[in-house]
Tab-separated table of C-alpha atoms and ligand atoms in Angstrom:
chain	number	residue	atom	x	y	z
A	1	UNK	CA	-44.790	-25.200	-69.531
A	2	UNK	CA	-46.333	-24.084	-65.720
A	3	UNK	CA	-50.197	-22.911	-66.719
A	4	UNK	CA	-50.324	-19.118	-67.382
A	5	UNK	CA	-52.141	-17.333	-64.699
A	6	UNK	CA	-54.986	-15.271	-65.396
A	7	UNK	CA	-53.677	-12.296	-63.143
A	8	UNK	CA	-50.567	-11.394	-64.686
A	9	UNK	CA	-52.154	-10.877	-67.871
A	10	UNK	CA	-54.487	-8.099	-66.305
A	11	UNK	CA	-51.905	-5.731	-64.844
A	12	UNK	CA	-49.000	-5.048	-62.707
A	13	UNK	CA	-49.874	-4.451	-59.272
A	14	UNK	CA	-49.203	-0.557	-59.196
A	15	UNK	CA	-51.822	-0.181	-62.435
A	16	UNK	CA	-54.553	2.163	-61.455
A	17	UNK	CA	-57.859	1.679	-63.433
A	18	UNK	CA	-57.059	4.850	-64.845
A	19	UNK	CA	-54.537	3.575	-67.094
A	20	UNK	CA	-55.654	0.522	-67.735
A	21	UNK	CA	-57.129	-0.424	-71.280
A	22	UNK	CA	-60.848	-1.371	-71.613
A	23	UNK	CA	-60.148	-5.013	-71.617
A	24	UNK	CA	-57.779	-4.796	-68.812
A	25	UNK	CA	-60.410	-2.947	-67.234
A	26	UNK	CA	-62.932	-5.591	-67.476
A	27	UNK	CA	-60.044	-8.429	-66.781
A	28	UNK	CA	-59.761	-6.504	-63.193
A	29	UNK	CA	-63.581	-6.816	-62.560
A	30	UNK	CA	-63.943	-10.267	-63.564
A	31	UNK	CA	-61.504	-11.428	-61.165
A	32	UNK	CA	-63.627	-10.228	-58.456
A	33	UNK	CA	-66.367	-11.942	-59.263
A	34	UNK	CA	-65.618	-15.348	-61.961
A	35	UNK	CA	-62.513	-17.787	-60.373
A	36	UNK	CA	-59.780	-16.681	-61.805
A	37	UNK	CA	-61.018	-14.478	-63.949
A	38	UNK	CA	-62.240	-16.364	-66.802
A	39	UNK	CA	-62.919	-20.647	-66.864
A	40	UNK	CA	-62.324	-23.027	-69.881
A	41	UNK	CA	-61.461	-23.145	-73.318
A	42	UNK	CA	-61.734	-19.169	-73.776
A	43	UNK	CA	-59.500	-17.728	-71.094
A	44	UNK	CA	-57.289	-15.985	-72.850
A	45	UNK	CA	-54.223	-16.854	-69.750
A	46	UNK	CA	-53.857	-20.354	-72.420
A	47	UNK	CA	-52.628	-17.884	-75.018
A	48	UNK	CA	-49.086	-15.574	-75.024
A	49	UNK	CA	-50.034	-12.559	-73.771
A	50	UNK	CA	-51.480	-9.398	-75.838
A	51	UNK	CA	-54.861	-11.813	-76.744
A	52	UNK	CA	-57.748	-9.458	-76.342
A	53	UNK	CA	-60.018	-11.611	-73.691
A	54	UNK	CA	-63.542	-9.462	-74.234
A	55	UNK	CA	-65.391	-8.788	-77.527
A	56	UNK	CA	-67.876	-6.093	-78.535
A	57	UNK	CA	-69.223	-7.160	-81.872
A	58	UNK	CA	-68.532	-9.723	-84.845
A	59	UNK	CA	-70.005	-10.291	-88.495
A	60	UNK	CA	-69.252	-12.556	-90.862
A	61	UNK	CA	-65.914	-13.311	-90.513
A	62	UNK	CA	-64.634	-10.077	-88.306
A	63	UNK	CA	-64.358	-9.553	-84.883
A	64	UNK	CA	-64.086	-6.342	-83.082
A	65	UNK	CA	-62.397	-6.337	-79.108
A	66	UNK	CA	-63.977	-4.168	-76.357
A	67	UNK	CA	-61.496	-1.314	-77.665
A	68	UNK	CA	-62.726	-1.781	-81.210
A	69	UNK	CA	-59.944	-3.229	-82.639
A	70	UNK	CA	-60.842	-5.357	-86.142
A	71	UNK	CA	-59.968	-8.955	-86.713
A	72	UNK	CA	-60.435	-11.373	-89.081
A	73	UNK	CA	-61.450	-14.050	-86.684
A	74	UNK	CA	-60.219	-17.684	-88.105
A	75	UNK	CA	-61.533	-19.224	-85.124
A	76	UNK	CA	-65.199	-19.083	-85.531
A	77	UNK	CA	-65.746	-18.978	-81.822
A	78	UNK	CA	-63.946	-22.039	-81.100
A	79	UNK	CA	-66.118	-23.528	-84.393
A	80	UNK	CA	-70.242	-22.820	-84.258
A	81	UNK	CA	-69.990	-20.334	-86.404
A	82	UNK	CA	-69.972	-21.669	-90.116
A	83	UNK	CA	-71.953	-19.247	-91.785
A	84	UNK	CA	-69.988	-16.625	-90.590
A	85	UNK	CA	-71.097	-14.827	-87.638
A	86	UNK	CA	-74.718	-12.899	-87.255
A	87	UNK	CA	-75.677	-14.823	-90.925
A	88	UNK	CA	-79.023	-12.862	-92.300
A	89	UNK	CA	-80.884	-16.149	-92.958
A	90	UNK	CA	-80.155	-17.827	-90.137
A	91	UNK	CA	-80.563	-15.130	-87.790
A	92	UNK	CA	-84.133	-14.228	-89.756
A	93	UNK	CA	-85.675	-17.515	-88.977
A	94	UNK	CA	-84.255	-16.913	-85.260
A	95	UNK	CA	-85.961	-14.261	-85.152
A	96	UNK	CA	-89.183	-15.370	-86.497
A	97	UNK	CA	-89.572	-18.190	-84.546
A	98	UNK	CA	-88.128	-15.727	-81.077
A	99	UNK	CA	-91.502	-13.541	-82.013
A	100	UNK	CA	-93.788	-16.648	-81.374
A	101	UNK	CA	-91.918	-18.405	-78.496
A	102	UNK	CA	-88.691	-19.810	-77.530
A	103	UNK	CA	-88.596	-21.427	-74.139
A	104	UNK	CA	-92.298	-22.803	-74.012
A	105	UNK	CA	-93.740	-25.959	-71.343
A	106	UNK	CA	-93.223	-27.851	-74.717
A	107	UNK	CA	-90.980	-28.238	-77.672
A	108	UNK	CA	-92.378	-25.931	-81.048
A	109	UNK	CA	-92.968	-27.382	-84.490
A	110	UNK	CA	-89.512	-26.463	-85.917
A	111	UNK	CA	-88.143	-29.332	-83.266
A	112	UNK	CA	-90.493	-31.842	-85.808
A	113	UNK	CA	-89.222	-30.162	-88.519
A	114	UNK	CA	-85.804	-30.190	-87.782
A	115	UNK	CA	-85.537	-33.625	-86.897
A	116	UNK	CA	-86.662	-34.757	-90.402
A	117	UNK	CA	-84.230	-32.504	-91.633
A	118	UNK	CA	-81.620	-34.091	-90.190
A	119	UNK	CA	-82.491	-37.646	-90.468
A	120	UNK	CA	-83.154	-36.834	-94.105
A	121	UNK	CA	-79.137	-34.897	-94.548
A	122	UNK	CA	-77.641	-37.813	-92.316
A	123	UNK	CA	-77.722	-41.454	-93.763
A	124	UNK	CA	-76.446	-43.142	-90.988
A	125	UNK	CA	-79.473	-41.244	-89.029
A	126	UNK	CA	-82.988	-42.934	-88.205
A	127	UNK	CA	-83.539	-40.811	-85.438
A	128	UNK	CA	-82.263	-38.268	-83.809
A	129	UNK	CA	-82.151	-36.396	-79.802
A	130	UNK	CA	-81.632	-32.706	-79.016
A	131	UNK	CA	-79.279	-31.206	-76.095
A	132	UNK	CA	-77.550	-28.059	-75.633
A	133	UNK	CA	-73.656	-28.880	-75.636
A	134	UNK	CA	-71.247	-31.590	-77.133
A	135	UNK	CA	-70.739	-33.022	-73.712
A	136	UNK	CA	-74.366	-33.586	-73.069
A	137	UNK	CA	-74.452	-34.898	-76.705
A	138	UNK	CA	-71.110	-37.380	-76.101
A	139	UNK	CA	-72.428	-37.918	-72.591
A	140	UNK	CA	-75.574	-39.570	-74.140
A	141	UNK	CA	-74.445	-41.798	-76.165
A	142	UNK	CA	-72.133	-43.912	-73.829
A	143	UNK	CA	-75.296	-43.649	-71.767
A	144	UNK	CA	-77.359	-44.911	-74.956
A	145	UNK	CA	-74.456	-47.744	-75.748
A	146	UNK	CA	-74.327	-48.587	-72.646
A	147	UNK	CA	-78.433	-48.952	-72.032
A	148	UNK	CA	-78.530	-50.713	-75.548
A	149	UNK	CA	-75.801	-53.269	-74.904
A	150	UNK	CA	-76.452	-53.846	-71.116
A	151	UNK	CA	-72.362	-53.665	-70.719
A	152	UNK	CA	-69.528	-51.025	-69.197
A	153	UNK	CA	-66.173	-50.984	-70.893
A	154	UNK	CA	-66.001	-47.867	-73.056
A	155	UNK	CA	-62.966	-47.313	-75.746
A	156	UNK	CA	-61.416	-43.791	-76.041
A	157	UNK	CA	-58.612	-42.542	-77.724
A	158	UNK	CA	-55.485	-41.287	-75.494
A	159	UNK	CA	-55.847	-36.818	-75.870
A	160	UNK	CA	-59.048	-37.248	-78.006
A	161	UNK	CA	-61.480	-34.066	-76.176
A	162	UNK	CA	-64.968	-35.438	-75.719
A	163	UNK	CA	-66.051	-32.732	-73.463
A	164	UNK	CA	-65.701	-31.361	-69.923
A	165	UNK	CA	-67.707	-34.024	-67.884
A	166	UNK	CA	-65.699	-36.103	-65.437
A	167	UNK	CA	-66.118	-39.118	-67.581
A	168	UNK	CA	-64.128	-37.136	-69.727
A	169	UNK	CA	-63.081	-33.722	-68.942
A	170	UNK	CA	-58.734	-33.126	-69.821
A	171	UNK	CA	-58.732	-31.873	-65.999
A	172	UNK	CA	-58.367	-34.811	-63.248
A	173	UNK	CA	-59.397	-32.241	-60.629
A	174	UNK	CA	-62.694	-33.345	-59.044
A	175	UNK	CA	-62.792	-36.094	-60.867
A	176	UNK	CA	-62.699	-39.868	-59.185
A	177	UNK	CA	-61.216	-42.769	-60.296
A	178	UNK	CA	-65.068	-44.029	-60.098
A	179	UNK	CA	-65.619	-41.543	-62.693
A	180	UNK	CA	-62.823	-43.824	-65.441
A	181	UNK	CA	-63.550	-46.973	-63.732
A	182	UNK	CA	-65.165	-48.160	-67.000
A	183	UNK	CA	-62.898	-46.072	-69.580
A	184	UNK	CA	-60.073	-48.005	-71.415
A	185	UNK	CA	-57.787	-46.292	-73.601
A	186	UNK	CA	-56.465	-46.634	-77.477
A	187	UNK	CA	-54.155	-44.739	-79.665
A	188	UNK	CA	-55.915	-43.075	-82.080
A	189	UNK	CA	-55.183	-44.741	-86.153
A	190	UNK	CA	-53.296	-47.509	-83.734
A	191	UNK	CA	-54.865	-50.825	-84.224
A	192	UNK	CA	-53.049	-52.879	-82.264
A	193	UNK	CA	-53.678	-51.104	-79.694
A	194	UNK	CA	-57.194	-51.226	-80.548
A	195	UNK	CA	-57.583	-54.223	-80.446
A	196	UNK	CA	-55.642	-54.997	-77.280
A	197	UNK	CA	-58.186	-51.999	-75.311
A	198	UNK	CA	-61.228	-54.288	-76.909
A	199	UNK	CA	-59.760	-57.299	-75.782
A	200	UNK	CA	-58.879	-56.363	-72.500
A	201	UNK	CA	-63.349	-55.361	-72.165
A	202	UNK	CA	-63.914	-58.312	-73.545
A	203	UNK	CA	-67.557	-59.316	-73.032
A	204	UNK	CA	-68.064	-56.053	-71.536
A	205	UNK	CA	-67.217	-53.472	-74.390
A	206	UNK	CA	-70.370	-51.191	-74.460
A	207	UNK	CA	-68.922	-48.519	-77.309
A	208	UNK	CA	-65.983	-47.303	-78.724
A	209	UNK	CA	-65.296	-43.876	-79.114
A	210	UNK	CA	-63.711	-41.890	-82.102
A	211	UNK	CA	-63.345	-38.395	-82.979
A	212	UNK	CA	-63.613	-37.940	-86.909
A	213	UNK	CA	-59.829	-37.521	-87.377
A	214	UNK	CA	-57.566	-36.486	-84.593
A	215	UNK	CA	-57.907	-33.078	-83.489
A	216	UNK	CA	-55.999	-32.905	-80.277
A	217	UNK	CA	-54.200	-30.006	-79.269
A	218	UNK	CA	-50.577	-29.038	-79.623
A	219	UNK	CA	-49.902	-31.427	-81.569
A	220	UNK	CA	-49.639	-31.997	-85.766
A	221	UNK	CA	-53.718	-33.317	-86.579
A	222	UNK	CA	-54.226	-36.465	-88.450
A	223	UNK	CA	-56.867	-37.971	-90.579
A	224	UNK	CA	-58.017	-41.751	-89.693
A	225	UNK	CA	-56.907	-44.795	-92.038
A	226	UNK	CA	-59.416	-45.813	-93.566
A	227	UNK	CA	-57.716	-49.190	-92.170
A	228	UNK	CA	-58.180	-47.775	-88.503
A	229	UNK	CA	-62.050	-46.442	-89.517
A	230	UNK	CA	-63.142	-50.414	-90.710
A	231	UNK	CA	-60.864	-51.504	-87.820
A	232	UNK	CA	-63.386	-49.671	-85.211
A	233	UNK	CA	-66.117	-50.754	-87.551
A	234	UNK	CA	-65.678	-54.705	-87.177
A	235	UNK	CA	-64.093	-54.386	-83.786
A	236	UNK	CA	-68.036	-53.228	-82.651
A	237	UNK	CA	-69.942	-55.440	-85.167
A	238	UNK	CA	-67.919	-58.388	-83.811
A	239	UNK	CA	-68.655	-57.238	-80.278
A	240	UNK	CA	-71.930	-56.063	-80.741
A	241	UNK	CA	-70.801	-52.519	-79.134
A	242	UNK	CA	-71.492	-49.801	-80.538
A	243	UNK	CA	-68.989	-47.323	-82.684
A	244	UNK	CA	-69.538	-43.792	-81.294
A	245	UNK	CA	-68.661	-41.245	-83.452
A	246	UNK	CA	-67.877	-37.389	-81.887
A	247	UNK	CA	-68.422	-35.427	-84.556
A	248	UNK	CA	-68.837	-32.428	-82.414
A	249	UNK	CA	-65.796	-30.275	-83.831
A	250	UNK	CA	-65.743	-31.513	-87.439
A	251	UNK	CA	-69.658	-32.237	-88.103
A	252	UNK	CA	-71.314	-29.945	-90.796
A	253	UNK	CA	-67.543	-29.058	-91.888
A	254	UNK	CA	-66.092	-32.298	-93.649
A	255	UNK	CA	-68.879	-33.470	-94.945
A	256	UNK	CA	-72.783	-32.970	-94.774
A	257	UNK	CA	-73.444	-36.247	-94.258
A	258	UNK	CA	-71.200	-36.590	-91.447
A	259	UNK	CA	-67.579	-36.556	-91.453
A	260	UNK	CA	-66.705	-40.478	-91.849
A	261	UNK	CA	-69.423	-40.735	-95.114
A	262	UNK	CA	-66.240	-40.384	-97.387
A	263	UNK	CA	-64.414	-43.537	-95.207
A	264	UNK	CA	-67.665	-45.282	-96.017
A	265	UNK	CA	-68.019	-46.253	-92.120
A	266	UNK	CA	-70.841	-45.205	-90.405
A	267	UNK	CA	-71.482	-44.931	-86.798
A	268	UNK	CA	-74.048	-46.231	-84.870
A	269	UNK	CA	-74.464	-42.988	-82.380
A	270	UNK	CA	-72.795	-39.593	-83.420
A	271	UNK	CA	-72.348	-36.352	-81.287
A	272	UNK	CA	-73.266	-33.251	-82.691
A	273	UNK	CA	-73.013	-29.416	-81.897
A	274	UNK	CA	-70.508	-26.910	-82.779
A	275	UNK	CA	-71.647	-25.866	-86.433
A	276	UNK	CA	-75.394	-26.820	-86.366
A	277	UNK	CA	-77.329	-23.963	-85.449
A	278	UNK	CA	-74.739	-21.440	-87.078
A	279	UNK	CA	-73.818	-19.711	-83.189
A	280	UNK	CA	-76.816	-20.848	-81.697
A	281	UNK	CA	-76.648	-23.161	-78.657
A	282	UNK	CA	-77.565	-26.655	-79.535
A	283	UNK	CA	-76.240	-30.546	-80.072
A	284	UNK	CA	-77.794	-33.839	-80.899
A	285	UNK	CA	-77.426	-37.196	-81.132
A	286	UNK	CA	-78.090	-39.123	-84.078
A	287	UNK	CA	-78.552	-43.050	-84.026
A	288	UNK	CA	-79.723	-45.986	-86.162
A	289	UNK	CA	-82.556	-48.386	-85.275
A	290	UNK	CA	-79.767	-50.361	-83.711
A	291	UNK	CA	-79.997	-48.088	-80.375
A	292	UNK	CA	-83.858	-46.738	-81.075
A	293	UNK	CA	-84.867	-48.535	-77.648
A	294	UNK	CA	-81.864	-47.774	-75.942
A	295	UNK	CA	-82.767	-44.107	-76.803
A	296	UNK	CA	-86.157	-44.062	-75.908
A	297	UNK	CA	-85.175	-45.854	-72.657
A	298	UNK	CA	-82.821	-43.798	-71.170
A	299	UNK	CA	-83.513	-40.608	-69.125
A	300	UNK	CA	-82.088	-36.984	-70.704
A	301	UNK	CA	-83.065	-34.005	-70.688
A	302	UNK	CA	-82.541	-30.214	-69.684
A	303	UNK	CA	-84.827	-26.991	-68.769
A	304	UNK	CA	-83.223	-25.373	-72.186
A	305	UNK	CA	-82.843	-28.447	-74.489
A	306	UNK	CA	-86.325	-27.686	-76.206
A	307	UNK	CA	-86.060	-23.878	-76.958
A	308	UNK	CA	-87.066	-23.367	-80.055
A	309	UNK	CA	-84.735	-20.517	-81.189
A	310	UNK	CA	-81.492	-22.180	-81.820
A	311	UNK	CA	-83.979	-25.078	-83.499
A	312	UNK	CA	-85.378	-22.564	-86.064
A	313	UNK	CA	-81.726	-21.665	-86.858
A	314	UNK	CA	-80.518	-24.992	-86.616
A	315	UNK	CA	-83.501	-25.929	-89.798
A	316	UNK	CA	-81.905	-22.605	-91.024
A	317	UNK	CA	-78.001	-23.310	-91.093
A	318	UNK	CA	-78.260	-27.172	-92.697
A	319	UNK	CA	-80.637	-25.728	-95.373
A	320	UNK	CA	-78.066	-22.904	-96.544
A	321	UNK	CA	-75.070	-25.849	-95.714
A	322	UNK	CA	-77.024	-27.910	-98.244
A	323	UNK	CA	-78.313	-25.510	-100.758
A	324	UNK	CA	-74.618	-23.210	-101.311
A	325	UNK	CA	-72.276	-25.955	-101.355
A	326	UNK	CA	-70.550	-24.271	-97.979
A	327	UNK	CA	-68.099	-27.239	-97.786
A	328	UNK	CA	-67.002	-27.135	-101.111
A	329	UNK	CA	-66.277	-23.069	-100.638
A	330	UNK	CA	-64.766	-23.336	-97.061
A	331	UNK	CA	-62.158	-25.884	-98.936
A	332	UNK	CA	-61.399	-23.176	-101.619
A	333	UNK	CA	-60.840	-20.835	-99.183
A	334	UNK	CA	-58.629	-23.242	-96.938
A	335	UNK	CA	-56.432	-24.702	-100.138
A	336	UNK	CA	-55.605	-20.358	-100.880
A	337	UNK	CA	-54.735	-19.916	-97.395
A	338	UNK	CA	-52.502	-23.493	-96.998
A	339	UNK	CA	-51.109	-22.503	-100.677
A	340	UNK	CA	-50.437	-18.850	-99.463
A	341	UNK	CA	-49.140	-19.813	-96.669
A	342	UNK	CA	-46.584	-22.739	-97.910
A	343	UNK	CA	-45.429	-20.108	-100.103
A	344	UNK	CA	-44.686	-17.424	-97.425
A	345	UNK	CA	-43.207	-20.465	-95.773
A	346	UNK	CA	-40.755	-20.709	-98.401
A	347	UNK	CA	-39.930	-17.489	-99.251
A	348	UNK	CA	-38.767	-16.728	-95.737
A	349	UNK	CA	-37.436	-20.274	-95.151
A	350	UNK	CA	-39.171	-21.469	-92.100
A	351	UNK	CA	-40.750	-24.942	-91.750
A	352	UNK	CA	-44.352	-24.407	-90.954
A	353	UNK	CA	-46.433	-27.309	-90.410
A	354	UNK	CA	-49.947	-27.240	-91.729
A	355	UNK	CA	-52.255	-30.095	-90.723
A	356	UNK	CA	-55.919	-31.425	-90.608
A	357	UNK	CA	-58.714	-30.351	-93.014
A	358	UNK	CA	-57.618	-27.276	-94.759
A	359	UNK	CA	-60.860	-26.004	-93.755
A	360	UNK	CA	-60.090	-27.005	-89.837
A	361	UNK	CA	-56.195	-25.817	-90.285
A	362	UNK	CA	-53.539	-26.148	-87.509
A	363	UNK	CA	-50.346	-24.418	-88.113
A	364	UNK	CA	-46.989	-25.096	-86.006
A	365	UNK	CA	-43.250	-24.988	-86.632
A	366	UNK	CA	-41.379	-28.168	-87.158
A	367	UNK	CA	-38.539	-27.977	-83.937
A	368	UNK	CA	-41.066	-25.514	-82.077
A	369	UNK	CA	-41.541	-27.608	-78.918
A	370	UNK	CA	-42.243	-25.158	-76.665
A	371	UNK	CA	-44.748	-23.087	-79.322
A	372	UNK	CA	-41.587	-20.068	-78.848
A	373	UNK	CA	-41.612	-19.540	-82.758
A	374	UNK	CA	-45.314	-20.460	-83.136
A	375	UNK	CA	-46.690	-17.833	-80.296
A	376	UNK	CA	-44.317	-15.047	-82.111
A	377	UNK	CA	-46.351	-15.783	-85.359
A	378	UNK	CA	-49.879	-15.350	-84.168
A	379	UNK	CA	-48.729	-12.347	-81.920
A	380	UNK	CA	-47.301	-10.937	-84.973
A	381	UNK	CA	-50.468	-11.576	-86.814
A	382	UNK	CA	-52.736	-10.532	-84.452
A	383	UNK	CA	-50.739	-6.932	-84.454
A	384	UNK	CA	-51.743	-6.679	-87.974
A	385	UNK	CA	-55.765	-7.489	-87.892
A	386	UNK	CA	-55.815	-12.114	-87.696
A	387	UNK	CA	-56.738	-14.015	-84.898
A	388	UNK	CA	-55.417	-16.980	-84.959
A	389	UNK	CA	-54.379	-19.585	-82.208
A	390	UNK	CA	-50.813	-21.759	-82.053
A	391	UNK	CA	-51.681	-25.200	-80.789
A	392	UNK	CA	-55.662	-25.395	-81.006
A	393	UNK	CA	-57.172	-26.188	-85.029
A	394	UNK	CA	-58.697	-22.598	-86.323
A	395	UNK	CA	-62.037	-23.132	-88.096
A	396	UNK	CA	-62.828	-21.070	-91.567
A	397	UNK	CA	-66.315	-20.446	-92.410
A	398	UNK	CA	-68.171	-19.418	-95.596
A	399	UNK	CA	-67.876	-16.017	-94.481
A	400	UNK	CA	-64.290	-16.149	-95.455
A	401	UNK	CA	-64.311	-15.029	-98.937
A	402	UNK	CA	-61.086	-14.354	-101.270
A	403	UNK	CA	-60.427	-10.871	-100.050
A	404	UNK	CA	-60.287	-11.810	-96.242
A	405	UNK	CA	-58.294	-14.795	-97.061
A	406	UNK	CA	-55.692	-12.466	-98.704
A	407	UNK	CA	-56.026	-9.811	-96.078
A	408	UNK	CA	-54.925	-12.889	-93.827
A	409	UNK	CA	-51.959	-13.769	-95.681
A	410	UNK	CA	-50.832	-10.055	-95.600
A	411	UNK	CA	-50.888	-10.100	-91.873
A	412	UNK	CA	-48.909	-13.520	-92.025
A	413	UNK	CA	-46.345	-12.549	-94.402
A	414	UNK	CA	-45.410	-10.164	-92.155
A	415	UNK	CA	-45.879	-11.920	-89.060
A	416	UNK	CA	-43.527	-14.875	-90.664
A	417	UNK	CA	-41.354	-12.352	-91.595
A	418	UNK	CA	-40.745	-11.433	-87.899
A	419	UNK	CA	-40.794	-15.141	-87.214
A	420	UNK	CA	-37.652	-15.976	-89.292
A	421	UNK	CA	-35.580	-13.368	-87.474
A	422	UNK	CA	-36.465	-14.978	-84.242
A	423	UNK	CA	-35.195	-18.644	-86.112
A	424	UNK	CA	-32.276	-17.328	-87.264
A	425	UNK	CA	-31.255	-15.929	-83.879
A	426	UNK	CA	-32.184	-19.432	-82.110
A	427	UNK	CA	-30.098	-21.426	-84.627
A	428	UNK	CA	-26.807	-19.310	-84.835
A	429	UNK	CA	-24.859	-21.878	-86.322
A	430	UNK	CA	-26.654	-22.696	-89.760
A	431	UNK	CA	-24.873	-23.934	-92.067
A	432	UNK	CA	-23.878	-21.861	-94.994
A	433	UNK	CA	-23.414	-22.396	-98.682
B	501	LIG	C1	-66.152	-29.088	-78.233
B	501	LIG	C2	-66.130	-30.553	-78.266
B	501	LIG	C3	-66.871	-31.344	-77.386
B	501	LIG	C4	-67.657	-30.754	-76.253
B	501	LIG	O1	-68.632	-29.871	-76.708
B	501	LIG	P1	-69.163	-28.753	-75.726
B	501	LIG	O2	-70.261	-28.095	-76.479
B	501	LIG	O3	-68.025	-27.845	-75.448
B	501	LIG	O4	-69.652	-29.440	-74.498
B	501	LIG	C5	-66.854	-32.701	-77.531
B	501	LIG	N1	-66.131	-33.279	-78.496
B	501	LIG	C6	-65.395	-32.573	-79.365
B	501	LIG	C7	-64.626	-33.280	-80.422
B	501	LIG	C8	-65.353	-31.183	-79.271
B	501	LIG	O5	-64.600	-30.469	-80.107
């Protein structure tokens, strides 16, 4: 499939701005002025076209576009929100913290506090480092691994995202073979392969690098083994490397303790952002004693990585994570939707595919390679009030409560509805009874 490009989603070239709608509007300005229109994981050209690019407002779990439009949003802005968005306690201590300083010449008290709080909620954690985004977070620790182990070779898994750096960004343009010389690549839950990426470092394997399960895109998501978790656990105690987990996407979600606590591994650096300030930029690295020094030696930073906002709300978010059992409810709400939706499934006989954490769901057809059946669903269910995306994993939060969860499977009733007429036209010869 050739990339969409960002221009024929805005208009056809005889459109005057009179007539165009008040996202189209603001499509045609931003191409003046941002490349292309829009950059990353948010432009709206990755998505079949009718996607609303440009928001106005969102609360809890709702979204409303620049024409006021309502969703309900099941992808949590790509997954920091987790409290649902604009959450009263969260944004309270934001904004009690905003009235006595945010960006200061030095870090506030809540960074102290927070930092206990999240040695004290993460058991693999004896210390922990702040940063702004998952790729300054990921970026750190194979700059940690590699300053604790004095070696090179770092493991990753082939289509595993660890962030937009060279080192790592999906996108080879700009980016030097320099820039992989040290990267060696694994399939993810493969151990043989595994092992053959660790053998081939050898004596120079600094880390190895895992996401909690395998959230790639456009494809079916998969848990690890707990065979292939232990597997990446001896592979680094027998190397002396250190197991990296990115926890970016899943952390806070899974499991409050981090998402491998149930596999009983535990890393000895983790990546962290997404979900922990509730919306509110911020990441962090967590590490054991292992890679205290290595920590301490190295040299990051950033002019915004000690505001003391998004820290306030960070303290915020894992106290309400702990204290209302959001996991537990965010699983509720994901088994009604998969349930609803294997039922729909059924009743209009279509093979839908629903993987990953039910709270982290991806949904595709079986025989959909080219995402034809899957865009037509979340077209369809946009048109009736849910966002929701074909080939990336949608996030729920705790703002998703029964009633939006059943407003959701209204929308996809229909929307499969509309779906299995499109099936039934691509396979005209189906066998009948
Ligand atoms: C989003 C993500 C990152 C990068 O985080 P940014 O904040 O976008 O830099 C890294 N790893 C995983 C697994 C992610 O989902």
């Amino acid at each position: 499939m050739p990339p969409a490009r960002y221009e024929e989603h805005v208009m056809a070239p005889h459109a005057t701005s009179a007539l165009l709608s008040p996202d189209e509007a603001l499509r045609a300005r931003a191409l003046k002025v941002i490349p292309g229109g829009m950059w990353g994981h948010m432009n709206v050209a990755r998505l079949p076209p009718g996607y609303p690019q440009f928001f106005r407002s969102a609360s809890g779990c709702r979204l409303w576009d620049v024409a006021g439009t309502e969703y309900v949003d099941l992808m949590c802005g790509y997954g920091p929100v987790v409290l649902g968005y604009g959450d009263p306690d969260v944004e309270a201590a934001a904004a009690e913290q905003r009235g006595r300083g945010d960006l200061m010449t030095g870090p506030a008290e809540c960074q102290v506090e927070l930092a206990e709080l999240v040695v004290e909620t993460i058991p693999h954690a004896d210390w922990v480092l702040f940063a702004k985004n998952g790729t300054d977070a990921m970026t750190a620790c194979v700059t940690i691994a590699r300053a604790g182990t004095q070696r090179r070779k770092v493991l990753v898994a082939k289509g595993s995202y660890h962030g937009a750096a060279p080192w790592c960004t999906p996108s080879l343009a700009g980016v030097t073979a320099e820039d992989r010389a040290h990267i060696l690549h694994y399939d993810y839950n493969d151990i043989a392969s595994l092992e053959r990426a660790a053998d081939e470092a050898g004596r120079d394997l600094a880390a190895v690098l895992v996401t909690a399960f395998r959230h790639d895109v456009r494809r079916h998501q998969e848990a690890p083994t707990i065979a292939f978790a232990q597997a990446i656990r001896r592979i680094c105690d027998a190397a002396g490397a250190a197991l990296v987990l990115d926890d970016v996407r899943a952390g806070f979600r899974l499991h409050i303790g981090g998402s491998w606590e149930p596999y009983g591994v535990r890393p000895d650096l983790c990546a962290w952002s997404k979900a922990i300030a509730n919306g509110h930029p911020l990441a962090a690295v967590t590490g054991n004693d292992r890679f205290r020094d290595a920590a301490q030696q190295v040299y990051v930073t950033g002019s915004f990585w000690c505001s003391a906002v998004p820290m306030a709300a960070a303290v915020a978010t894992i106290k309400k994570l702990r204290a209302t059992d959001a996991i537990a409810t965010m699983e509720t709400m994901g088994h009604r939707l998969r349930e609803g939706l294997q039922q729909q499934a059924r009743a209009h006989d279509l093979q839908l595919r629903q993987t990953g954490p039910v709270q982290m769901p991806m949904i595709t057809f079986d025989d959909d390679p080219d995402f034809v059946l899957g865009h037509r669903f979340v077209l369809e269910a946009l048109r009736r009030g849910v966002y929701m995306h074909p080939w990336h994993n949608m996030f729920l939060s705790t703002a998703h409560q029964a009633a939006d969860i059943d407003r959701v499977l209204e929308a996809t009733d229909g929307a499969l509805k509309q779906v299995a007429g499109l099936a039934d036209r691509r396979q005209p010869a189906k066998a009948t009874p």
